[in-house]
């Protein structure tokens, strides 16, 4: 199966070739997340890493390693309980058991694109806010800015999605680092591969962060309705259709 042209344009180097190679090997329970999944939704920047997440204890990462090695050059860079990181050809792959260390649940249905399940934009928003609270990069702030500008979702909504996905024991303590990080980019380095200047991203969040603080203090955080779990034996790849192709507009 060949990838649509708009998707190939998003995947630099040999990433498009690797996508096609690993798509039949990725467990049906796994879905693509991270910046590449956001790029699939919004077509806003190239992205080369393929980060997969799953919530099912039955996924066998050792068996997956053997399958990847049988179909190409796959070098494992990290293997831990619930984690498999490696390089397939020249593309970095990650498989992570979401919820192994702490509760974590998927919020929205996935969408099949190019043979891979893609996380919903709401899940990606929650996951990106979680990344912001840790060791954030400029591309994380750019992704969030683009989600607001082009994706029709807001950080106010995203905070509720973050709470729903990660279920922190102390919600205020979990939200505070996110709000602080959104307003402080002094220690975030530049990224020459982004299509906008660093200063434009900084200005955006300098304006938005105070608005977010006021909104949270005034209205609190609303939580989404939980996603109904799929029926036993329901393979998402048999029921999700790919979205119609559209031209890449940068």
PDB file of C-alpha atoms in Angstrom:
ATOM      1  CA  UNK A   1       0.000   0.000   0.000  1.00  0.00           C
ATOM      2  CA  UNK A   2       1.477   3.340  -1.062  1.00  0.00           C
ATOM      3  CA  UNK A   3       1.107   6.361   1.190  1.00  0.00           C
ATOM      4  CA  UNK A   4      -0.892   9.400   0.060  1.00  0.00           C
ATOM      5  CA  UNK A   5       1.274  12.182  -1.349  1.00  0.00           C
ATOM      6  CA  UNK A   6       0.393  14.618   1.423  1.00  0.00           C
ATOM      7  CA  UNK A   7       1.641  12.124   4.017  1.00  0.00           C
ATOM      8  CA  UNK A   8       4.882  11.464   2.164  1.00  0.00           C
ATOM      9  CA  UNK A   9       5.496  15.232   2.165  1.00  0.00           C
ATOM     10  CA  UNK A  10       5.349  15.243   5.971  1.00  0.00           C
ATOM     11  CA  UNK A  11       7.889  12.448   6.439  1.00  0.00           C
ATOM     12  CA  UNK A  12      11.480  13.509   5.685  1.00  0.00           C
ATOM     13  CA  UNK A  13      14.297  11.243   4.588  1.00  0.00           C
ATOM     14  CA  UNK A  14      13.367   7.579   4.497  1.00  0.00           C
ATOM     15  CA  UNK A  15      10.644   7.927   7.152  1.00  0.00           C
ATOM     16  CA  UNK A  16       7.891   7.349   4.592  1.00  0.00           C
ATOM     17  CA  UNK A  17       9.559   4.103   3.511  1.00  0.00           C
ATOM     18  CA  UNK A  18       9.913   2.987   7.135  1.00  0.00           C
ATOM     19  CA  UNK A  19       6.261   3.875   7.813  1.00  0.00           C
ATOM     20  CA  UNK A  20       5.182   1.512   5.047  1.00  0.00           C
ATOM     21  CA  UNK A  21       7.580  -1.184   6.237  1.00  0.00           C
ATOM     22  CA  UNK A  22       6.492  -1.196   9.884  1.00  0.00           C
ATOM     23  CA  UNK A  23       2.750  -0.617   9.376  1.00  0.00           C
ATOM     24  CA  UNK A  24       1.978  -4.354   8.967  1.00  0.00           C
ATOM     25  CA  UNK A  25       4.177  -5.186  11.974  1.00  0.00           C
ATOM     26  CA  UNK A  26       2.803  -2.750  14.553  1.00  0.00           C
ATOM     27  CA  UNK A  27       0.377  -4.461  16.972  1.00  0.00           C
ATOM     28  CA  UNK A  28      -3.253  -3.619  16.252  1.00  0.00           C
ATOM     29  CA  UNK A  29      -3.599  -2.319  19.821  1.00  0.00           C
ATOM     30  CA  UNK A  30      -0.916   0.351  19.279  1.00  0.00           C
ATOM     31  CA  UNK A  31      -1.496   3.847  17.923  1.00  0.00           C
ATOM     32  CA  UNK A  32       0.831   6.579  16.706  1.00  0.00           C
ATOM     33  CA  UNK A  33       1.291   9.565  19.003  1.00  0.00           C
ATOM     34  CA  UNK A  34       3.795  12.379  19.404  1.00  0.00           C
ATOM     35  CA  UNK A  35       4.651  15.140  16.984  1.00  0.00           C
ATOM     36  CA  UNK A  36       4.300  12.970  13.892  1.00  0.00           C
ATOM     37  CA  UNK A  37       0.698  12.123  14.781  1.00  0.00           C
ATOM     38  CA  UNK A  38      -0.078  15.814  15.319  1.00  0.00           C
ATOM     39  CA  UNK A  39       1.487  16.549  11.937  1.00  0.00           C
ATOM     40  CA  UNK A  40      -0.785  13.942  10.341  1.00  0.00           C
ATOM     41  CA  UNK A  41      -3.802  15.821  11.712  1.00  0.00           C
ATOM     42  CA  UNK A  42      -2.633  19.371  11.000  1.00  0.00           C
ATOM     43  CA  UNK A  43      -0.016  19.066   8.223  1.00  0.00           C
ATOM     44  CA  UNK A  44       1.942  21.880   9.890  1.00  0.00           C
ATOM     45  CA  UNK A  45       5.541  20.589   9.932  1.00  0.00           C
ATOM     46  CA  UNK A  46       7.687  17.638   8.902  1.00  0.00           C
ATOM     47  CA  UNK A  47       8.333  14.985  11.552  1.00  0.00           C
ATOM     48  CA  UNK A  48      10.455  11.849  11.412  1.00  0.00           C
ATOM     49  CA  UNK A  49      10.064   9.884  14.675  1.00  0.00           C
ATOM     50  CA  UNK A  50       7.383   7.203  15.040  1.00  0.00           C
ATOM     51  CA  UNK A  51       6.159   6.946  18.635  1.00  0.00           C
ATOM     52  CA  UNK A  52       3.571   4.268  19.395  1.00  0.00           C
ATOM     53  CA  UNK A  53       1.477   3.817  22.528  1.00  0.00           C
ATOM     54  CA  UNK A  54      -0.671   0.949  23.736  1.00  0.00           C
ATOM     55  CA  UNK A  55      -2.764   0.117  26.810  1.00  0.00           C
ATOM     56  CA  UNK A  56      -3.036  -3.657  26.411  1.00  0.00           C
ATOM     57  CA  UNK A  57      -0.967  -5.984  28.602  1.00  0.00           C
ATOM     58  CA  UNK A  58      -0.994  -8.625  25.868  1.00  0.00           C
ATOM     59  CA  UNK A  59       1.376  -6.704  23.557  1.00  0.00           C
ATOM     60  CA  UNK A  60       4.628  -8.710  23.436  1.00  0.00           C
ATOM     61  CA  UNK A  61       7.521  -6.318  22.847  1.00  0.00           C
ATOM     62  CA  UNK A  62      10.086  -9.111  22.562  1.00  0.00           C
ATOM     63  CA  UNK A  63       8.055 -10.741  19.805  1.00  0.00           C
ATOM     64  CA  UNK A  64       7.704  -7.333  18.147  1.00  0.00           C
ATOM     65  CA  UNK A  65      11.490  -6.910  18.275  1.00  0.00           C
ATOM     66  CA  UNK A  66      11.944 -10.233  16.488  1.00  0.00           C
ATOM     67  CA  UNK A  67       9.411  -9.264  13.814  1.00  0.00           C
ATOM     68  CA  UNK A  68      11.080  -5.910  13.176  1.00  0.00           C
ATOM     69  CA  UNK A  69      14.494  -7.541  12.883  1.00  0.00           C
ATOM     70  CA  UNK A  70      13.098 -10.101  10.462  1.00  0.00           C
ATOM     71  CA  UNK A  71      11.923  -7.326   8.139  1.00  0.00           C
ATOM     72  CA  UNK A  72      14.852  -4.912   8.266  1.00  0.00           C
ATOM     73  CA  UNK A  73      17.714  -3.494  10.284  1.00  0.00           C
ATOM     74  CA  UNK A  74      16.404  -2.779  13.777  1.00  0.00           C
ATOM     75  CA  UNK A  75      18.791  -1.780  16.582  1.00  0.00           C
ATOM     76  CA  UNK A  76      17.363  -1.695  20.106  1.00  0.00           C
ATOM     77  CA  UNK A  77      18.460   1.391  22.056  1.00  0.00           C
ATOM     78  CA  UNK A  78      16.339   0.805  25.173  1.00  0.00           C
ATOM     79  CA  UNK A  79      14.403  -2.165  26.472  1.00  0.00           C
ATOM     80  CA  UNK A  80      12.578  -1.928  29.793  1.00  0.00           C
ATOM     81  CA  UNK A  81       9.236  -3.176  31.118  1.00  0.00           C
ATOM     82  CA  UNK A  82       6.598  -1.688  28.829  1.00  0.00           C
ATOM     83  CA  UNK A  83       9.190   0.157  26.722  1.00  0.00           C
ATOM     84  CA  UNK A  84      10.923  -0.621  23.448  1.00  0.00           C
ATOM     85  CA  UNK A  85      13.032   2.057  21.759  1.00  0.00           C
ATOM     86  CA  UNK A  86      15.120   1.475  18.693  1.00  0.00           C
ATOM     87  CA  UNK A  87      16.206   2.573  15.247  1.00  0.00           C
ATOM     88  CA  UNK A  88      14.726   0.912  12.161  1.00  0.00           C
ATOM     89  CA  UNK A  89      16.934   1.895   9.253  1.00  0.00           C
ATOM     90  CA  UNK A  90      17.462   5.565  10.088  1.00  0.00           C
ATOM     91  CA  UNK A  91      14.099   6.154  11.781  1.00  0.00           C
ATOM     92  CA  UNK A  92      13.621   6.157  15.530  1.00  0.00           C
ATOM     93  CA  UNK A  93      10.792   3.968  16.811  1.00  0.00           C
ATOM     94  CA  UNK A  94       9.269   3.930  20.278  1.00  0.00           C
ATOM     95  CA  UNK A  95       6.690   1.542  21.712  1.00  0.00           C
ATOM     96  CA  UNK A  96       5.407   2.529  25.142  1.00  0.00           C
ATOM     97  CA  UNK A  97       2.864   0.859  27.410  1.00  0.00           C
ATOM     98  CA  UNK A  98       0.801   3.889  28.399  1.00  0.00           C
ATOM     99  CA  UNK A  99      -0.456   3.363  31.920  1.00  0.00           C
ATOM    100  CA  UNK A 100       2.084   0.818  33.092  1.00  0.00           C
ATOM    101  CA  UNK A 101       3.725   3.146  35.617  1.00  0.00           C
ATOM    102  CA  UNK A 102       0.603   5.169  36.447  1.00  0.00           C
ATOM    103  CA  UNK A 103      -3.022   5.263  35.302  1.00  0.00           C
ATOM    104  CA  UNK A 104      -3.453   6.483  31.738  1.00  0.00           C
ATOM    105  CA  UNK A 105      -6.349   6.024  29.366  1.00  0.00           C
ATOM    106  CA  UNK A 106      -7.168   6.798  25.762  1.00  0.00           C
ATOM    107  CA  UNK A 107      -9.864   9.439  25.382  1.00  0.00           C
ATOM    108  CA  UNK A 108     -10.809   9.527  21.697  1.00  0.00           C
ATOM    109  CA  UNK A 109     -11.117   7.064  18.817  1.00  0.00           C
ATOM    110  CA  UNK A 110      -8.117   6.582  16.579  1.00  0.00           C
ATOM    111  CA  UNK A 111      -8.082   7.083  12.806  1.00  0.00           C
ATOM    112  CA  UNK A 112      -6.452   4.737  10.308  1.00  0.00           C
ATOM    113  CA  UNK A 113      -3.955   6.521   8.044  1.00  0.00           C
ATOM    114  CA  UNK A 114      -1.476   4.721   5.836  1.00  0.00           C
ATOM    115  CA  UNK A 115      -2.009   1.447   7.674  1.00  0.00           C
ATOM    116  CA  UNK A 116      -1.363   2.902  11.155  1.00  0.00           C
ATOM    117  CA  UNK A 117      -3.812   3.971  13.839  1.00  0.00           C
ATOM    118  CA  UNK A 118      -3.374   7.675  14.663  1.00  0.00           C
ATOM    119  CA  UNK A 119      -4.279   9.045  18.097  1.00  0.00           C
ATOM    120  CA  UNK A 120      -7.155  11.501  18.270  1.00  0.00           C
ATOM    121  CA  UNK A 121      -6.239  15.178  18.471  1.00  0.00           C
ATOM    122  CA  UNK A 122      -7.673  15.411  21.983  1.00  0.00           C
ATOM    123  CA  UNK A 123      -5.353  12.675  23.215  1.00  0.00           C
ATOM    124  CA  UNK A 124      -2.434  14.314  21.439  1.00  0.00           C
ATOM    125  CA  UNK A 125      -3.249  17.638  23.076  1.00  0.00           C
ATOM    126  CA  UNK A 126      -3.282  16.019  26.514  1.00  0.00           C
ATOM    127  CA  UNK A 127      -0.030  14.177  25.823  1.00  0.00           C
ATOM    128  CA  UNK A 128       1.678  17.319  24.546  1.00  0.00           C
ATOM    129  CA  UNK A 129       0.681  19.227  27.693  1.00  0.00           C
ATOM    130  CA  UNK A 130       2.179  16.406  29.712  1.00  0.00           C
ATOM    131  CA  UNK A 131       5.410  16.831  27.740  1.00  0.00           C
ATOM    132  CA  UNK A 132       5.395  20.592  28.343  1.00  0.00           C
ATOM    133  CA  UNK A 133       5.447  19.976  32.093  1.00  0.00           C
ATOM    134  CA  UNK A 134       8.667  18.000  31.670  1.00  0.00           C
ATOM    135  CA  UNK A 135      11.599  18.685  29.383  1.00  0.00           C
ATOM    136  CA  UNK A 136       9.911  20.688  26.631  1.00  0.00           C
ATOM    137  CA  UNK A 137      11.310  21.628  23.240  1.00  0.00           C
ATOM    138  CA  UNK A 138      10.316  24.546  21.038  1.00  0.00           C
ATOM    139  CA  UNK A 139       8.483  22.194  18.688  1.00  0.00           C
ATOM    140  CA  UNK A 140       6.185  21.218  21.582  1.00  0.00           C
ATOM    141  CA  UNK A 141       5.132  24.848  21.981  1.00  0.00           C
ATOM    142  CA  UNK A 142       4.735  25.177  18.218  1.00  0.00           C
ATOM    143  CA  UNK A 143       2.559  22.058  18.097  1.00  0.00           C
ATOM    144  CA  UNK A 144       0.311  23.393  20.853  1.00  0.00           C
ATOM    145  CA  UNK A 145       0.069  26.785  19.177  1.00  0.00           C
ATOM    146  CA  UNK A 146      -0.937  25.117  15.917  1.00  0.00           C
ATOM    147  CA  UNK A 147      -3.502  22.909  17.650  1.00  0.00           C
ATOM    148  CA  UNK A 148      -5.173  26.078  18.919  1.00  0.00           C
ATOM    149  CA  UNK A 149      -4.903  27.972  15.635  1.00  0.00           C
ATOM    150  CA  UNK A 150      -5.736  25.206  13.167  1.00  0.00           C
ATOM    151  CA  UNK A 151      -7.087  22.278  15.144  1.00  0.00           C
ATOM    152  CA  UNK A 152     -10.095  23.936  16.732  1.00  0.00           C
ATOM    153  CA  UNK A 153      -9.035  22.852  20.234  1.00  0.00           C
ATOM    154  CA  UNK A 154      -7.928  25.043  23.130  1.00  0.00           C
ATOM    155  CA  UNK A 155      -5.515  24.664  26.012  1.00  0.00           C
ATOM    156  CA  UNK A 156      -8.428  25.249  28.389  1.00  0.00           C
ATOM    157  CA  UNK A 157     -10.043  22.122  26.959  1.00  0.00           C
ATOM    158  CA  UNK A 158      -6.672  20.402  26.879  1.00  0.00           C
ATOM    159  CA  UNK A 159      -6.175  20.783  30.625  1.00  0.00           C
ATOM    160  CA  UNK A 160      -9.379  18.831  31.177  1.00  0.00           C
ATOM    161  CA  UNK A 161      -8.219  16.222  28.688  1.00  0.00           C
ATOM    162  CA  UNK A 162      -4.893  16.002  30.516  1.00  0.00           C
ATOM    163  CA  UNK A 163      -6.700  15.333  33.818  1.00  0.00           C
ATOM    164  CA  UNK A 164      -8.939  12.741  32.159  1.00  0.00           C
ATOM    165  CA  UNK A 165      -6.073  10.917  30.460  1.00  0.00           C
ATOM    166  CA  UNK A 166      -3.529  10.866  33.301  1.00  0.00           C
ATOM    167  CA  UNK A 167      -5.886  10.934  36.319  1.00  0.00           C
ATOM    168  CA  UNK A 168      -3.419  12.640  38.694  1.00  0.00           C
ATOM    169  CA  UNK A 169      -4.039  12.188  42.395  1.00  0.00           C
ATOM    170  CA  UNK A 170      -3.595  15.911  43.044  1.00  0.00           C
ATOM    171  CA  UNK A 171      -5.001  17.818  40.091  1.00  0.00           C
ATOM    172  CA  UNK A 172      -3.845  21.299  41.094  1.00  0.00           C
ATOM    173  CA  UNK A 173      -0.284  20.098  41.588  1.00  0.00           C
ATOM    174  CA  UNK A 174      -0.369  18.478  38.151  1.00  0.00           C
ATOM    175  CA  UNK A 175      -1.794  21.515  36.343  1.00  0.00           C
ATOM    176  CA  UNK A 176       0.486  24.147  37.901  1.00  0.00           C
ATOM    177  CA  UNK A 177       3.717  23.012  36.159  1.00  0.00           C
ATOM    178  CA  UNK A 178       1.913  23.082  32.806  1.00  0.00           C
ATOM    179  CA  UNK A 179       0.669  26.634  33.285  1.00  0.00           C
ATOM    180  CA  UNK A 180       4.092  27.772  34.450  1.00  0.00           C
ATOM    181  CA  UNK A 181       5.858  26.122  31.519  1.00  0.00           C
ATOM    182  CA  UNK A 182       3.536  27.744  28.984  1.00  0.00           C
ATOM    183  CA  UNK A 183       4.685  31.173  30.153  1.00  0.00           C
ATOM    184  CA  UNK A 184       8.410  30.533  30.511  1.00  0.00           C
ATOM    185  CA  UNK A 185      10.366  29.725  27.367  1.00  0.00           C
ATOM    186  CA  UNK A 186      13.650  31.387  28.343  1.00  0.00           C
ATOM    187  CA  UNK A 187      15.487  28.071  28.637  1.00  0.00           C
ATOM    188  CA  UNK A 188      13.901  26.552  25.514  1.00  0.00           C
ATOM    189  CA  UNK A 189      16.348  26.516  22.624  1.00  0.00           C
ATOM    190  CA  UNK A 190      15.672  27.440  19.019  1.00  0.00           C
ATOM    191  CA  UNK A 191      14.670  24.906  16.361  1.00  0.00           C
ATOM    192  CA  UNK A 192      15.799  25.806  12.830  1.00  0.00           C
ATOM    193  CA  UNK A 193      13.515  23.182  11.304  1.00  0.00           C
ATOM    194  CA  UNK A 194      10.275  24.883  12.359  1.00  0.00           C
ATOM    195  CA  UNK A 195       8.445  26.978   9.732  1.00  0.00           C
ATOM    196  CA  UNK A 196       8.073  29.989  12.074  1.00  0.00           C
ATOM    197  CA  UNK A 197      10.565  32.022  14.080  1.00  0.00           C
ATOM    198  CA  UNK A 198      11.124  31.289  17.760  1.00  0.00           C
ATOM    199  CA  UNK A 199      10.122  34.838  18.702  1.00  0.00           C
ATOM    200  CA  UNK A 200       6.652  34.376  17.176  1.00  0.00           C
ATOM    201  CA  UNK A 201       6.083  31.284  19.313  1.00  0.00           C
ATOM    202  CA  UNK A 202       7.339  33.062  22.431  1.00  0.00           C
ATOM    203  CA  UNK A 203       5.048  36.048  21.817  1.00  0.00           C
ATOM    204  CA  UNK A 204       2.050  33.774  21.357  1.00  0.00           C
ATOM    205  CA  UNK A 205       2.524  32.062  24.710  1.00  0.00           C
ATOM    206  CA  UNK A 206       3.388  35.269  26.526  1.00  0.00           C
ATOM    207  CA  UNK A 207      -0.089  36.451  25.563  1.00  0.00           C
ATOM    208  CA  UNK A 208      -1.940  33.170  26.060  1.00  0.00           C
ATOM    209  CA  UNK A 209      -0.491  32.045  29.391  1.00  0.00           C
ATOM    210  CA  UNK A 210      -2.028  34.858  31.498  1.00  0.00           C
ATOM    211  CA  UNK A 211      -5.373  34.207  29.803  1.00  0.00           C
ATOM    212  CA  UNK A 212      -5.135  30.543  30.732  1.00  0.00           C
ATOM    213  CA  UNK A 213      -4.348  31.303  34.365  1.00  0.00           C
ATOM    214  CA  UNK A 214      -7.367  33.615  34.618  1.00  0.00           C
ATOM    215  CA  UNK A 215      -9.633  31.073  32.908  1.00  0.00           C
ATOM    216  CA  UNK A 216      -8.598  28.264  35.252  1.00  0.00           C
ATOM    217  CA  UNK A 217      -9.004  30.452  38.337  1.00  0.00           C
ATOM    218  CA  UNK A 218     -12.392  31.739  37.215  1.00  0.00           C
ATOM    219  CA  UNK A 219     -14.017  28.705  35.598  1.00  0.00           C
ATOM    220  CA  UNK A 220     -12.013  25.708  36.754  1.00  0.00           C
ATOM    221  CA  UNK A 221     -11.338  22.741  34.479  1.00  0.00           C
ATOM    222  CA  UNK A 222     -14.044  20.841  32.606  1.00  0.00           C
ATOM    223  CA  UNK A 223     -13.597  17.134  32.000  1.00  0.00           C
ATOM    224  CA  UNK A 224     -14.650  15.218  28.883  1.00  0.00           C
ATOM    225  CA  UNK A 225     -16.998  12.257  28.922  1.00  0.00           C
ATOM    226  CA  UNK A 226     -15.084   8.952  29.065  1.00  0.00           C
ATOM    227  CA  UNK A 227     -14.592   6.992  25.865  1.00  0.00           C
ATOM    228  CA  UNK A 228     -16.586   3.786  25.656  1.00  0.00           C
ATOM    229  CA  UNK A 229     -14.145   0.840  25.591  1.00  0.00           C
ATOM    230  CA  UNK A 230     -14.140  -1.216  22.360  1.00  0.00           C
ATOM    231  CA  UNK A 231     -15.891  -4.550  22.393  1.00  0.00           C
ATOM    232  CA  UNK A 232     -13.698  -7.589  23.007  1.00  0.00           C
ATOM    233  CA  UNK A 233     -11.991  -8.698  19.831  1.00  0.00           C
ATOM    234  CA  UNK A 234     -12.830  -5.477  18.009  1.00  0.00           C
ATOM    235  CA  UNK A 235      -9.879  -4.617  15.759  1.00  0.00           C
ATOM    236  CA  UNK A 236      -9.847  -0.852  15.216  1.00  0.00           C
ATOM    237  CA  UNK A 237      -8.122  -1.292  11.863  1.00  0.00           C
ATOM    238  CA  UNK A 238     -11.178  -3.094  10.513  1.00  0.00           C
ATOM    239  CA  UNK A 239     -13.584  -0.257  11.262  1.00  0.00           C
ATOM    240  CA  UNK A 240     -11.691   3.047  10.928  1.00  0.00           C
ATOM    241  CA  UNK A 241     -11.397   4.670   7.534  1.00  0.00           C
ATOM    242  CA  UNK A 242      -8.695   7.011   6.382  1.00  0.00           C
ATOM    243  CA  UNK A 243      -9.681  10.675   6.067  1.00  0.00           C
ATOM    244  CA  UNK A 244      -9.869  12.067   2.540  1.00  0.00           C
ATOM    245  CA  UNK A 245      -6.567  13.424   1.261  1.00  0.00           C
ATOM    246  CA  UNK A 246      -6.097  17.168   1.131  1.00  0.00           C
ATOM    247  CA  UNK A 247      -3.278  19.343  -0.077  1.00  0.00           C
ATOM    248  CA  UNK A 248      -0.491  20.228   2.318  1.00  0.00           C
ATOM    249  CA  UNK A 249      -0.654  23.953   3.049  1.00  0.00           C
ATOM    250  CA  UNK A 250       2.391  25.431   4.794  1.00  0.00           C
TER     251      UNK A 250
END
